[in-house]
């Protein structure tokens, strides 16, 4: 393989350390630790793992973690009441409600109830709108992590052709906004895009966030492109009783001609939690009236 493998795990570890080095300043200035509340409704196994990891990482960075695990029978009203309590709690700087929520709860209503100043996921329409019009915003963790990896690899992104495949509110749309803010020429492709392979072939930067195993083929990728694979998909197991292999949205083994590519696992995945800690510190400092930390 001649393509450089982008080590998201190492980058995320360094970002987590950098965030942690700024926590004591906050504690000295404000008299308490930055606090992150994570809310999980139901028992989805993947979500339980994510929420556990988020709590551990928060404590490891020297911050306060508040975990709320609620049964999947929790009503939308009760969940919104908890969010409002967290909005009013001065010890809480960041609120993350783990998605997906059970079908009887409307995610949009719950996200709308979060104080935009504490919206460390960047999902509230106020933060999405601020990002779109170029104001300071809390930005969704996964796309911001992807942008950090891209800038680390390429430096200035100005004028580059970027394609984002997938138009979700969590990744695709904010990723396109972030790349536009960096002066890329951005294409936001989706399931109805015509001639997708040809559109991808023009791009210097490819961000794949569709959730379909190995959909982006090697011959869709321009030699020298930088490829960020956000997908985490489990292939059917080769043998019964075993777990299937984890793969991304890009056919990784076919991509040796690109400049650089993130692996799955170990690429974008670890960045999400590191950026969540960064966003929590950013939100905490802003709420306390402290200046932002330069370069974080
Ligand atoms: N579920 C999968 N990814 C995320 C995320 O980034 N934030 C939240 N709240 N839920 C998720």
Coordinates of C-alpha atoms and ligand atoms in Angstrom, one line a residue:
X1 CA 0.0 0.0 0.0
X2 CA 1.5 3.3 -1.0
X3 CA -1.3 5.5 0.4
X4 CA -0.5 7.0 3.7
X5 CA -2.7 5.7 6.5
X6 CA -4.1 8.6 8.6
X7 CA -3.8 7.6 12.2
X8 CA -6.9 9.1 13.8
X9 CA -6.3 7.3 17.0
X10 CA -3.0 9.0 17.6
X11 CA -4.3 12.4 16.5
X12 CA -7.3 12.0 18.8
X13 CA -5.1 11.0 21.7
X14 CA -3.0 14.2 21.2
X15 CA -6.2 16.3 21.0
X16 CA -7.5 14.8 24.2
X17 CA -4.2 15.6 26.0
X18 CA -4.2 19.1 24.7
X19 CA -7.8 19.6 26.0
X20 CA -6.8 18.2 29.4
X21 CA -3.9 20.6 29.7
X22 CA -6.3 23.5 29.5
X23 CA -8.7 22.2 32.2
X24 CA -6.7 23.4 35.2
X25 CA -6.8 27.0 33.9
X26 CA -10.5 26.7 33.8
X27 CA -10.8 25.3 37.3
X28 CA -8.5 28.0 38.6
X29 CA -10.6 30.8 36.9
X30 CA -14.1 29.4 37.6
X31 CA -13.7 27.3 40.7
X32 CA -15.2 24.1 39.3
X33 CA -14.5 21.6 36.5
X34 CA -16.1 21.8 33.1
X35 CA -19.1 19.4 33.1
X36 CA -20.6 17.2 30.4
X37 CA -24.0 15.6 30.8
X38 CA -24.7 12.5 28.6
X39 CA -28.2 11.2 28.4
X40 CA -29.0 7.7 27.1
X41 CA -32.5 6.4 26.6
X42 CA -32.9 2.7 26.3
X43 CA -30.5 -0.2 26.0
X44 CA -29.1 -0.1 22.5
X45 CA -25.8 -2.0 22.9
X46 CA -23.7 0.3 20.6
X47 CA -25.1 3.4 22.3
X48 CA -24.3 1.9 25.8
X49 CA -20.7 1.4 24.7
X50 CA -20.4 5.0 23.3
X51 CA -21.9 6.6 26.4
X52 CA -19.6 4.6 28.7
X53 CA -16.6 5.7 26.6
X54 CA -17.7 9.3 26.6
X55 CA -18.0 9.3 30.4
X56 CA -14.6 7.7 30.9
X57 CA -12.9 10.1 28.5
X58 CA -14.5 13.1 30.2
X59 CA -13.2 12.1 33.6
X60 CA -9.7 11.2 32.1
X61 CA -9.6 14.8 30.7
X62 CA -10.2 16.2 34.3
X63 CA -13.8 17.1 33.6
X64 CA -17.0 16.2 35.5
X65 CA -19.2 13.6 33.9
X66 CA -22.9 13.4 34.6
X67 CA -24.6 10.3 33.2
X68 CA -28.3 9.8 32.9
X69 CA -29.5 6.4 31.8
X70 CA -33.2 6.3 31.3
X71 CA -35.5 3.3 30.4
X72 CA -36.7 3.1 26.8
X73 CA -40.3 3.7 28.1
X74 CA -39.3 7.3 29.0
X75 CA -41.8 9.8 27.5
X76 CA -40.7 12.7 25.3
X77 CA -42.1 15.1 28.0
X78 CA -40.0 13.5 30.7
X79 CA -36.9 13.6 28.5
X80 CA -37.4 17.2 27.7
X81 CA -38.0 17.9 31.4
X82 CA -34.5 16.4 32.1
X83 CA -32.9 18.5 29.4
X84 CA -34.5 21.6 30.9
X85 CA -33.1 20.7 34.3
X86 CA -29.6 20.3 32.8
X87 CA -30.0 23.6 31.0
X88 CA -30.6 25.3 34.3
X89 CA -27.8 23.4 36.1
X90 CA -24.7 25.7 36.3
X91 CA -22.4 22.8 36.8
X92 CA -23.4 21.4 33.3
X93 CA -21.6 23.0 30.4
X94 CA -22.4 20.5 27.7
X95 CA -25.5 18.3 27.1
X96 CA -25.4 15.3 24.8
X97 CA -28.5 13.2 24.2
X98 CA -27.3 10.0 22.5
X99 CA -29.1 9.2 19.3
X100 CA -30.9 7.3 18.1
X101 CA -33.8 7.8 20.5
X102 CA -36.7 5.3 20.7
X103 CA -39.4 5.7 18.0
X104 CA -42.0 7.3 20.3
X105 CA -39.6 10.3 21.0
X106 CA -39.2 13.0 18.4
X107 CA -35.4 13.8 18.2
X108 CA -36.0 17.2 16.8
X109 CA -38.2 18.3 19.8
X110 CA -35.5 17.0 22.2
X111 CA -32.6 18.7 20.4
X112 CA -34.7 21.9 20.2
X113 CA -35.0 21.9 24.0
X114 CA -31.2 21.9 24.5
X115 CA -29.7 25.4 25.4
X116 CA -27.7 26.2 22.2
X117 CA -24.8 27.4 24.5
X118 CA -24.6 23.8 25.9
X119 CA -25.2 22.0 22.6
X120 CA -21.8 20.3 22.4
X121 CA -23.1 18.0 19.6
X122 CA -23.9 21.1 17.5
X123 CA -27.2 19.7 16.4
X124 CA -29.5 22.6 17.5
X125 CA -30.8 24.7 14.6
X126 CA -29.2 27.8 16.2
X127 CA -25.8 26.2 15.9
X128 CA -26.5 24.7 12.4
X129 CA -27.6 28.2 11.3
X130 CA -24.6 29.9 12.8
X131 CA -22.3 27.5 11.0
X132 CA -24.2 28.1 7.8
X133 CA -23.9 31.9 8.0
X134 CA -20.2 31.8 9.2
X135 CA -20.8 32.8 12.8
X136 CA -19.1 31.2 15.8
X137 CA -21.0 28.0 16.5
X138 CA -20.7 24.7 18.3
X139 CA -19.9 22.3 15.4
X140 CA -20.9 18.6 15.3
X141 CA -18.0 16.5 16.6
X142 CA -17.5 14.0 13.8
X143 CA -17.3 16.4 10.9
X144 CA -15.1 18.8 12.9
X145 CA -12.8 15.8 13.6
X146 CA -12.7 15.0 9.9
X147 CA -11.8 18.6 9.1
X148 CA -8.9 18.5 11.7
X149 CA -7.5 15.4 10.0
X150 CA -7.8 17.0 6.5
X151 CA -6.0 20.2 7.6
X152 CA -3.3 18.2 9.4
X153 CA -2.6 16.3 6.1
X154 CA -3.1 19.1 3.5
X155 CA -2.6 22.4 5.3
X156 CA -4.6 25.1 3.4
X157 CA -7.7 23.6 1.7
X158 CA -8.5 26.7 -0.3
X159 CA -9.6 26.0 -3.9
X160 CA -9.6 22.2 -3.5
X161 CA -12.5 20.1 -5.0
X162 CA -14.2 18.3 -2.1
X163 CA -17.1 15.8 -2.2
X164 CA -19.1 14.7 0.7
X165 CA -21.1 11.6 0.1
X166 CA -24.1 11.5 2.4
X167 CA -26.4 14.4 3.5
X168 CA -27.2 13.6 7.1
X169 CA -27.7 16.4 9.6
X170 CA -25.0 14.8 11.9
X171 CA -22.2 14.5 9.3
X172 CA -22.8 15.3 5.7
X173 CA -24.4 18.7 5.9
X174 CA -22.2 20.2 8.5
X175 CA -19.1 18.6 6.8
X176 CA -20.1 20.4 3.6
X177 CA -20.4 23.7 5.5
X178 CA -17.0 23.3 7.2
X179 CA -15.3 22.6 3.8
X180 CA -17.0 25.6 2.3
X181 CA -15.8 27.7 5.2
X182 CA -12.2 26.5 4.2
X183 CA -12.8 27.8 0.7
X184 CA -13.2 24.3 -1.0
X185 CA -15.5 23.9 -4.0
X186 CA -17.9 21.5 -2.4
X187 CA -20.2 18.9 -3.8
X188 CA -22.8 17.3 -1.5
X189 CA -23.7 14.0 -3.0
X190 CA -26.5 11.6 -2.0
X191 CA -28.5 8.6 -3.0
X192 CA -30.1 10.5 -5.9
X193 CA -26.8 11.9 -7.3
X194 CA -26.4 10.9 -11.0
X195 CA -23.0 9.5 -12.2
X196 CA -21.7 9.4 -8.6
X197 CA -18.4 7.6 -9.6
X198 CA -17.6 10.3 -12.1
X199 CA -18.4 13.1 -9.6
X200 CA -16.2 11.4 -7.0
X201 CA -13.4 11.0 -9.5
X202 CA -13.0 14.8 -9.8
X203 CA -12.4 15.4 -6.1
X204 CA -9.2 16.1 -4.2
X205 CA -11.0 15.5 -0.9
X206 CA -13.5 12.7 -0.5
X207 CA -15.5 12.4 2.7
X208 CA -17.7 9.2 2.7
X209 CA -20.6 9.2 5.2
X210 CA -23.3 7.1 3.7
X211 CA -23.3 4.0 6.1
X212 CA -23.0 1.5 3.2
X213 CA -20.2 -1.0 3.4
X214 CA -17.4 -0.4 0.9
X215 CA -19.7 1.5 -1.5
X216 CA -17.0 3.9 -2.7
X217 CA -14.8 1.8 -5.0
X218 CA -11.1 2.3 -5.6
X219 CA -11.5 3.3 -9.2
X220 CA -13.8 6.2 -8.2
X221 CA -10.9 7.8 -6.4
X222 CA -8.5 10.2 -8.1
X223 CA -4.8 9.4 -7.6
X224 CA -3.5 11.8 -5.0
X225 CA -6.9 12.3 -3.3
X226 CA -7.3 12.5 0.5
X227 CA -10.0 10.2 1.7
X228 CA -11.9 10.4 5.0
X229 CA -14.1 7.4 5.7
X230 CA -16.8 8.1 8.3
X231 CA -18.6 4.7 7.8
X232 CA -18.6 2.0 10.4
X233 CA -20.3 -1.1 9.0
X234 CA -20.2 -4.7 10.0
X235 CA -19.9 -7.3 7.2
X236 CA -21.8 -10.5 7.6
X237 CA -19.7 -13.0 9.6
X238 CA -17.5 -15.4 7.6
X239 CA -18.4 -18.2 10.1
X240 CA -21.5 -18.6 12.1
X241 CA -21.2 -17.5 15.7
X242 CA -18.4 -15.0 14.9
X243 CA -18.6 -11.3 14.5
X244 CA -18.4 -9.9 11.0
X245 CA -15.4 -7.6 10.1
X246 CA -15.8 -3.8 10.6
X247 CA -15.4 -1.9 7.4
X248 CA -15.9 1.7 6.2
X249 CA -17.9 3.2 3.3
X250 CA -14.8 3.0 1.1
X251 CA -13.3 -0.1 -0.4
X252 CA -10.0 0.4 1.5
X253 CA -8.0 -2.4 -0.1
X254 CA -8.6 -0.8 -3.6
X255 CA -7.4 2.6 -2.5
X256 CA -3.6 2.4 -2.6
X257 CA -3.2 5.0 -5.3
X258 CA -4.6 7.8 -3.1
X259 CA -2.4 10.2 -1.2
X260 CA -3.9 9.4 2.2
X261 CA -6.9 7.6 3.7
X262 CA -8.4 7.0 7.2
X263 CA -8.7 3.3 8.2
X264 CA -11.8 1.7 9.8
X265 CA -11.5 1.2 12.7
X266 CA -8.8 3.7 14.0
X267 CA -9.5 6.6 11.7
X268 CA -12.4 9.0 12.2
X269 CA -14.0 7.0 15.1
X270 CA -11.7 8.1 17.9
X271 CA -11.9 11.7 16.8
X272 CA -15.5 12.0 17.7
X273 CA -15.0 11.7 21.5
X274 CA -11.8 13.9 21.4
X275 CA -13.8 16.7 19.7
X276 CA -16.6 16.2 22.1
X277 CA -14.2 17.0 25.0
X278 CA -12.9 20.0 23.0
X279 CA -16.4 21.2 22.4
X280 CA -17.2 20.8 26.1
X281 CA -14.2 23.0 27.0
X282 CA -15.1 25.5 24.4
X283 CA -18.7 25.7 25.7
X284 CA -17.5 25.9 29.3
X285 CA -15.1 28.8 28.6
X286 CA -17.7 30.7 26.6
X287 CA -20.4 30.2 29.4
X288 CA -17.8 31.5 31.9
X289 CA -17.0 34.5 29.8
X290 CA -13.4 33.3 29.2
X291 CA -11.7 33.8 25.8
X292 CA -11.5 30.8 23.5
X293 CA -8.2 28.8 23.6
X294 CA -6.3 29.7 20.4
X295 CA -5.8 26.9 18.0
X296 CA -8.0 24.3 19.9
Ligands
LIG1 N1 -25.1 8.8 17.8 C1 -24.2 8.5 16.8 N2 -23.3 9.5 16.8 C2 -23.7 10.5 17.6 C3 -23.2 11.8 18.0 O1 -22.2 12.3 17.5 N3 -24.0 12.4 18.9 C4 -25.1 11.9 19.5 N4 -25.7 12.6 20.4 N5 -25.6 10.7 19.2 C5 -24.9 10.0 18.2

